[in-house]
mmCIF file of C-alpha atoms in Angstrom:
data_model
loop_
_atom_site.group_PDB
_atom_site.id
_atom_site.type_symbol
_atom_site.label_atom_id
_atom_site.label_comp_id
_atom_site.label_asym_id
_atom_site.label_seq_id
_atom_site.Cartn_x
_atom_site.Cartn_y
_atom_site.Cartn_z
ATOM 1 C CA MET A 1 -1.118 -41.166 -71.494
ATOM 2 C CA CYS A 2 0.873 -39.037 -69.074
ATOM 3 C CA VAL A 3 3.158 -41.943 -68.156
ATOM 4 C CA THR A 4 4.074 -42.427 -71.819
ATOM 5 C CA ASP A 5 4.531 -38.724 -72.358
ATOM 6 C CA TYR A 6 6.854 -38.549 -69.372
ATOM 7 C CA PHE A 7 9.514 -40.243 -71.473
ATOM 8 C CA VAL A 8 8.621 -38.369 -74.668
ATOM 9 C CA PRO A 9 7.117 -35.163 -73.251
ATOM 10 C CA GLY A 10 3.635 -34.261 -74.418
ATOM 11 C CA GLN A 11 0.565 -32.651 -72.881
ATOM 12 C CA CYS A 12 1.768 -33.558 -69.379
ATOM 13 C CA ILE A 13 4.257 -30.687 -69.625
ATOM 14 C CA PRO A 14 2.226 -27.458 -69.966
ATOM 15 C CA VAL A 15 4.917 -25.318 -71.559
ATOM 16 C CA GLY A 16 3.508 -24.995 -75.068
ATOM 17 C CA PHE A 17 3.956 -27.085 -78.173
ATOM 18 C CA ARG A 18 7.245 -25.465 -79.230
ATOM 19 C CA TYR A 19 9.029 -26.437 -76.015
ATOM 20 C CA ARG A 20 7.493 -29.895 -76.027
ATOM 21 C CA LEU A 21 8.799 -30.286 -79.571
ATOM 22 C CA LEU A 22 12.291 -29.313 -78.439
ATOM 23 C CA LEU A 23 12.144 -31.749 -75.526
ATOM 24 C CA ARG A 24 10.865 -34.576 -77.713
ATOM 25 C CA ALA A 25 13.736 -34.216 -80.180
ATOM 26 C CA ILE A 26 16.632 -33.211 -77.915
ATOM 27 C CA LEU A 27 16.220 -35.458 -74.855
ATOM 28 C CA PRO A 28 16.743 -38.689 -76.871
ATOM 29 C CA ILE A 29 19.917 -37.195 -78.362
ATOM 30 C CA MET A 30 21.168 -36.427 -74.866
ATOM 31 C CA LEU A 31 20.431 -40.036 -73.890
ATOM 32 C CA LEU A 32 22.454 -41.343 -76.846
ATOM 33 C CA VAL A 33 25.366 -39.050 -76.007
ATOM 34 C CA ALA A 34 25.192 -40.193 -72.365
ATOM 35 C CA ILE A 35 25.400 -43.846 -73.453
ATOM 36 C CA LEU A 36 28.478 -43.091 -75.538
ATOM 37 C CA LEU A 37 30.213 -41.006 -72.856
ATOM 38 C CA CYS A 38 29.505 -43.474 -70.045
ATOM 39 C CA THR A 39 30.918 -46.335 -72.099
ATOM 40 C CA ILE A 40 34.059 -44.384 -73.016
ATOM 41 C CA ILE A 41 34.612 -43.353 -69.387
ATOM 42 C CA PHE A 42 34.151 -46.956 -68.233
ATOM 43 C CA PHE A 43 36.726 -48.288 -70.704
ATOM 44 C CA TYR A 44 39.119 -45.439 -69.934
ATOM 45 C CA CYS A 45 38.968 -46.325 -66.240
ATOM 46 C CA ARG A 46 39.667 -49.958 -67.115
ATOM 47 C CA ARG A 47 42.653 -48.851 -69.164
ATOM 48 C CA ALA A 48 43.931 -46.655 -66.318
ATOM 49 C CA ARG A 49 43.748 -49.655 -63.973
ATOM 50 C CA GLY A 50 45.660 -51.799 -66.437
ATOM 51 C CA LEU A 51 42.685 -53.924 -67.478
ATOM 52 C CA GLY A 52 41.907 -54.791 -71.073
ATOM 53 C CA ALA A 53 43.872 -53.853 -74.186
ATOM 54 C CA ARG A 54 45.570 -50.497 -73.647
ATOM 55 C CA SER A 55 46.105 -49.838 -77.358
ATOM 56 C CA ARG A 56 42.516 -50.238 -78.518
ATOM 57 C CA TRP A 57 40.425 -49.303 -75.509
ATOM 58 C CA LEU A 58 38.628 -46.572 -77.438
ATOM 59 C CA SER A 59 37.624 -48.846 -80.314
ATOM 60 C CA ASP A 60 36.454 -51.428 -77.785
ATOM 61 C CA ALA A 61 34.347 -48.760 -76.074
ATOM 62 C CA LEU A 62 32.769 -47.713 -79.368
ATOM 63 C CA MET A 63 32.013 -51.331 -80.286
ATOM 64 C CA VAL A 64 30.223 -51.793 -76.967
ATOM 65 C CA ALA A 65 28.355 -48.472 -77.151
ATOM 66 C CA ALA A 66 27.328 -48.833 -80.814
ATOM 67 C CA PRO A 67 24.712 -51.614 -80.439
ATOM 68 C CA PHE A 68 23.123 -49.918 -77.412
ATOM 69 C CA ALA A 69 23.013 -46.496 -79.085
ATOM 70 C CA LEU A 70 21.698 -47.925 -82.371
ATOM 71 C CA PHE A 71 19.071 -50.028 -80.600
ATOM 72 C CA VAL A 72 17.817 -47.120 -78.467
ATOM 73 C CA SER A 73 17.719 -44.731 -81.443
ATOM 74 C CA PHE A 74 15.896 -47.343 -83.531
ATOM 75 C CA LEU A 75 13.235 -47.792 -80.836
ATOM 76 C CA LEU A 76 12.801 -44.052 -80.334
ATOM 77 C CA CYS A 77 12.878 -43.016 -83.989
ATOM 78 C CA PRO A 78 9.174 -43.648 -84.813
ATOM 79 C CA THR A 79 7.922 -42.066 -81.572
ATOM 80 C CA VAL A 80 10.178 -39.023 -81.754
ATOM 81 C CA SER A 81 9.436 -38.581 -85.461
ATOM 82 C CA LYS A 82 5.700 -38.755 -84.799
ATOM 83 C CA GLY A 83 6.071 -35.969 -82.231
ATOM 84 C CA ILE A 84 7.937 -33.870 -84.805
ATOM 85 C CA PHE A 85 5.378 -34.515 -87.545
ATOM 86 C CA ASP A 86 2.606 -33.437 -85.165
ATOM 87 C CA THR A 87 3.706 -29.938 -86.203
ATOM 88 C CA TRP A 88 1.719 -30.422 -89.418
ATOM 89 C CA ASP A 89 -1.251 -32.166 -87.830
ATOM 90 C CA CYS A 90 -3.847 -29.414 -88.103
ATOM 91 C CA THR A 91 -7.649 -29.474 -88.171
ATOM 92 C CA GLU A 92 -9.818 -27.143 -90.232
ATOM 93 C CA TYR A 93 -12.737 -25.294 -88.602
ATOM 94 C CA GLU A 94 -15.363 -23.189 -90.353
ATOM 95 C CA LEU A 95 -15.638 -19.781 -88.691
ATOM 96 C CA ASP A 96 -18.437 -18.253 -90.732
ATOM 97 C CA ASP A 97 -21.114 -20.228 -92.576
ATOM 98 C CA ALA A 98 -22.123 -17.209 -94.627
ATOM 99 C CA THR A 99 -18.679 -16.316 -95.941
ATOM 100 C CA GLY A 100 -17.180 -19.787 -95.798
ATOM 101 C CA GLU A 101 -14.211 -18.480 -93.813
ATOM 102 C CA VAL A 102 -12.141 -21.289 -92.348
ATOM 103 C CA ARG A 103 -9.144 -21.494 -90.052
ATOM 104 C CA THR A 104 -6.906 -24.420 -89.141
ATOM 105 C CA PHE A 105 -5.560 -25.111 -85.663
ATOM 106 C CA LEU A 106 -2.796 -27.361 -84.403
ATOM 107 C CA ASN A 107 -4.333 -30.494 -82.885
ATOM 108 C CA SER A 108 -1.646 -30.791 -80.219
ATOM 109 C CA ASP A 109 -2.194 -27.201 -79.097
ATOM 110 C CA LEU A 110 -5.431 -25.561 -80.267
ATOM 111 C CA GLN A 111 -4.146 -22.138 -79.238
ATOM 112 C CA ILE A 112 -1.799 -22.238 -82.222
ATOM 113 C CA VAL A 113 -3.274 -21.199 -85.574
ATOM 114 C CA CYS A 114 -1.837 -23.061 -88.549
ATOM 115 C CA SER A 115 -3.489 -20.907 -91.219
ATOM 116 C CA GLY A 116 -6.445 -18.663 -91.844
ATOM 117 C CA ASN A 117 -5.175 -15.473 -90.238
ATOM 118 C CA LYS A 118 -2.791 -12.864 -91.511
ATOM 119 C CA HIS A 119 0.135 -13.348 -89.130
ATOM 120 C CA PRO A 120 0.753 -16.942 -87.943
ATOM 121 C CA GLU A 121 4.342 -16.079 -86.882
ATOM 122 C CA LYS A 122 4.245 -18.437 -83.912
ATOM 123 C CA TYR A 123 3.397 -21.384 -86.117
ATOM 124 C CA ASP A 124 6.043 -20.408 -88.677
ATOM 125 C CA THR A 125 8.672 -20.485 -85.908
ATOM 126 C CA ILE A 126 7.525 -23.942 -84.829
ATOM 127 C CA LYS A 127 7.703 -25.206 -88.414
ATOM 128 C CA SER A 128 11.246 -23.880 -88.798
ATOM 129 C CA ILE A 129 12.321 -25.829 -85.712
ATOM 130 C CA ALA A 130 10.473 -28.933 -86.896
ATOM 131 C CA TYR A 131 12.176 -28.877 -90.307
ATOM 132 C CA ILE A 132 15.572 -29.110 -88.583
ATOM 133 C CA PHE A 133 14.473 -32.077 -86.509
ATOM 134 C CA VAL A 134 12.934 -33.770 -89.563
ATOM 135 C CA LEU A 135 16.403 -33.790 -91.094
ATOM 136 C CA LEU A 136 17.825 -35.247 -87.891
ATOM 137 C CA TRP A 137 15.283 -37.952 -87.000
ATOM 138 C CA PRO A 138 12.944 -39.292 -89.755
ATOM 139 C CA ILE A 139 15.591 -38.640 -92.439
ATOM 140 C CA GLY A 140 18.890 -38.809 -90.554
ATOM 141 C CA MET A 141 18.321 -41.910 -88.417
ATOM 142 C CA PRO A 142 17.303 -44.299 -91.244
ATOM 143 C CA LEU A 143 20.290 -43.036 -93.221
ATOM 144 C CA ILE A 144 22.604 -43.737 -90.267
ATOM 145 C CA PHE A 145 21.211 -47.267 -89.940
ATOM 146 C CA LEU A 146 21.724 -47.835 -93.653
ATOM 147 C CA LEU A 147 25.259 -46.426 -93.557
ATOM 148 C CA VAL A 148 26.320 -48.758 -90.745
ATOM 149 C CA LEU A 149 24.882 -51.750 -92.618
ATOM 150 C CA LEU A 150 26.235 -51.099 -96.117
ATOM 151 C CA PRO A 151 29.956 -51.498 -95.243
ATOM 152 C CA ASN A 152 29.091 -54.912 -93.762
ATOM 153 C CA ARG A 153 27.060 -56.255 -96.682
ATOM 154 C CA LYS A 154 29.873 -58.519 -97.898
ATOM 155 C CA ALA A 155 30.421 -60.013 -94.446
ATOM 156 C CA LEU A 156 26.672 -60.438 -93.986
ATOM 157 C CA ARG A 157 26.236 -62.284 -97.261
ATOM 158 C CA GLN A 158 29.206 -64.502 -96.421
ATOM 159 C CA ARG A 159 27.707 -65.042 -92.946
ATOM 160 C CA ARG A 160 30.892 -63.901 -91.219
ATOM 161 C CA LYS A 161 30.499 -62.606 -87.655
ATOM 162 C CA THR A 162 32.703 -59.544 -87.570
ATOM 163 C CA ARG A 163 32.555 -57.041 -84.725
ATOM 164 C CA MET A 164 30.380 -54.639 -86.698
ATOM 165 C CA VAL A 165 28.073 -57.419 -87.892
ATOM 166 C CA GLN A 166 27.496 -58.424 -84.269
ATOM 167 C CA ALA A 167 27.119 -54.806 -83.165
ATOM 168 C CA THR A 168 24.341 -54.226 -85.727
ATOM 169 C CA SER A 169 22.732 -57.676 -85.460
ATOM 170 C CA PHE A 170 19.359 -56.363 -84.263
ATOM 171 C CA LEU A 171 18.950 -54.625 -87.641
ATOM 172 C CA HIS A 172 19.488 -57.717 -89.788
ATOM 173 C CA LYS A 173 19.353 -60.955 -87.774
ATOM 174 C CA GLU A 174 15.663 -61.566 -88.565
ATOM 175 C CA TYR A 175 16.223 -61.464 -92.327
ATOM 176 C CA ASP A 176 17.994 -63.410 -95.012
ATOM 177 C CA PRO A 177 21.482 -61.887 -95.523
ATOM 178 C CA THR A 178 20.496 -60.908 -99.075
ATOM 179 C CA PHE A 179 17.841 -58.615 -97.630
ATOM 180 C CA PHE A 180 19.874 -57.237 -94.708
ATOM 181 C CA TRP A 181 18.464 -53.767 -95.428
ATOM 182 C CA TRP A 182 14.780 -54.727 -95.041
ATOM 183 C CA GLU A 183 14.465 -53.376 -91.468
ATOM 184 C CA ILE A 184 15.192 -49.924 -92.879
ATOM 185 C CA VAL A 185 12.335 -50.394 -95.355
ATOM 186 C CA THR A 186 9.866 -51.313 -92.603
ATOM 187 C CA LEU A 187 11.027 -48.370 -90.503
ATOM 188 C CA THR A 188 10.567 -46.018 -93.455
ATOM 189 C CA GLN A 189 7.104 -47.470 -94.033
ATOM 190 C CA ARG A 190 6.126 -46.710 -90.429
ATOM 191 C CA LEU A 191 7.506 -43.187 -90.707
ATOM 192 C CA ILE A 192 5.526 -42.507 -93.883
ATOM 193 C CA ILE A 193 2.257 -43.831 -92.458
ATOM 194 C CA THR A 194 2.541 -42.113 -89.069
ATOM 195 C CA GLY A 195 4.338 -38.939 -90.076
ATOM 196 C CA TRP A 196 5.237 -38.056 -93.633
ATOM 197 C CA VAL A 197 1.591 -38.136 -94.745
ATOM 198 C CA LEU A 198 0.936 -35.171 -92.432
ATOM 199 C CA LEU A 199 3.032 -32.965 -94.716
ATOM 200 C CA ILE A 200 0.170 -33.152 -97.206
ATOM 201 C CA PRO A 201 -2.115 -30.153 -96.426
ATOM 202 C CA VAL A 202 -5.260 -30.961 -94.477
ATOM 203 C CA GLU A 203 -7.393 -29.765 -97.411
ATOM 204 C CA PHE A 204 -6.099 -32.776 -99.364
ATOM 205 C CA ASP A 205 -6.596 -35.376 -96.656
ATOM 206 C CA ALA A 206 -7.752 -37.920 -99.255
ATOM 207 C CA TRP A 207 -4.196 -37.911 -100.598
ATOM 208 C CA ARG A 208 -2.943 -38.729 -97.099
ATOM 209 C CA ILE A 209 -5.082 -41.856 -97.131
ATOM 210 C CA PHE A 210 -3.959 -42.717 -100.661
ATOM 211 C CA LEU A 211 -0.259 -42.390 -99.772
ATOM 212 C CA GLY A 212 -0.734 -44.442 -96.617
ATOM 213 C CA LEU A 213 -2.500 -47.239 -98.528
ATOM 214 C CA LEU A 214 0.070 -47.140 -101.327
ATOM 215 C CA THR A 215 2.925 -47.438 -98.827
ATOM 216 C CA THR A 216 1.247 -50.281 -96.953
ATOM 217 C CA ILE A 217 0.451 -52.274 -100.104
ATOM 218 C CA GLY A 218 3.813 -51.571 -101.711
ATOM 219 C CA CYS A 219 5.811 -52.939 -98.781
ATOM 220 C CA ASP A 220 3.749 -56.095 -98.288
#
């Protein structure tokens, strides 16, 4: 557990859920930026030494960095998104049998109260951060993958191997060219089942199950 969480920080780093959330979402972005910068620096050094095409060294660098960055972000997207959606993974506890008073706590950090008290400011701050990262990872990444595929749909259907088709091959090579976008569908399915269902309040957990089953059946 701790070995896995070393790469996507979790309970092994005792700094509180908010900071673990920040690390989960930001460290992969830093890795992607590092891939891009290292590739650009490498090609710039080649250009300075007179190697390769001097006029298009930058485009060559981007074509080399693109498949690595897309592949890494695709692999990390479900895991990072799950860590973000953990913000809404709360469990309800009954505090008083007589009055029926209940309170919900964050499963990843039971010191954080999700609801049931008058001032859950700490949890509200965490949710505000999580909303930003939801836009970036479980929404933004599938959109990026789709946007890099759509301009190549004509070349894909004609089975032409352009530079961008080859750079994005891991997203479409397993499918018929007509369904080049299907990897995005399966990724979205995984994100719904492992993350988006948590946005449904814990009091309506039956709807979580219903949405998960509907997504699974609908994509099969």
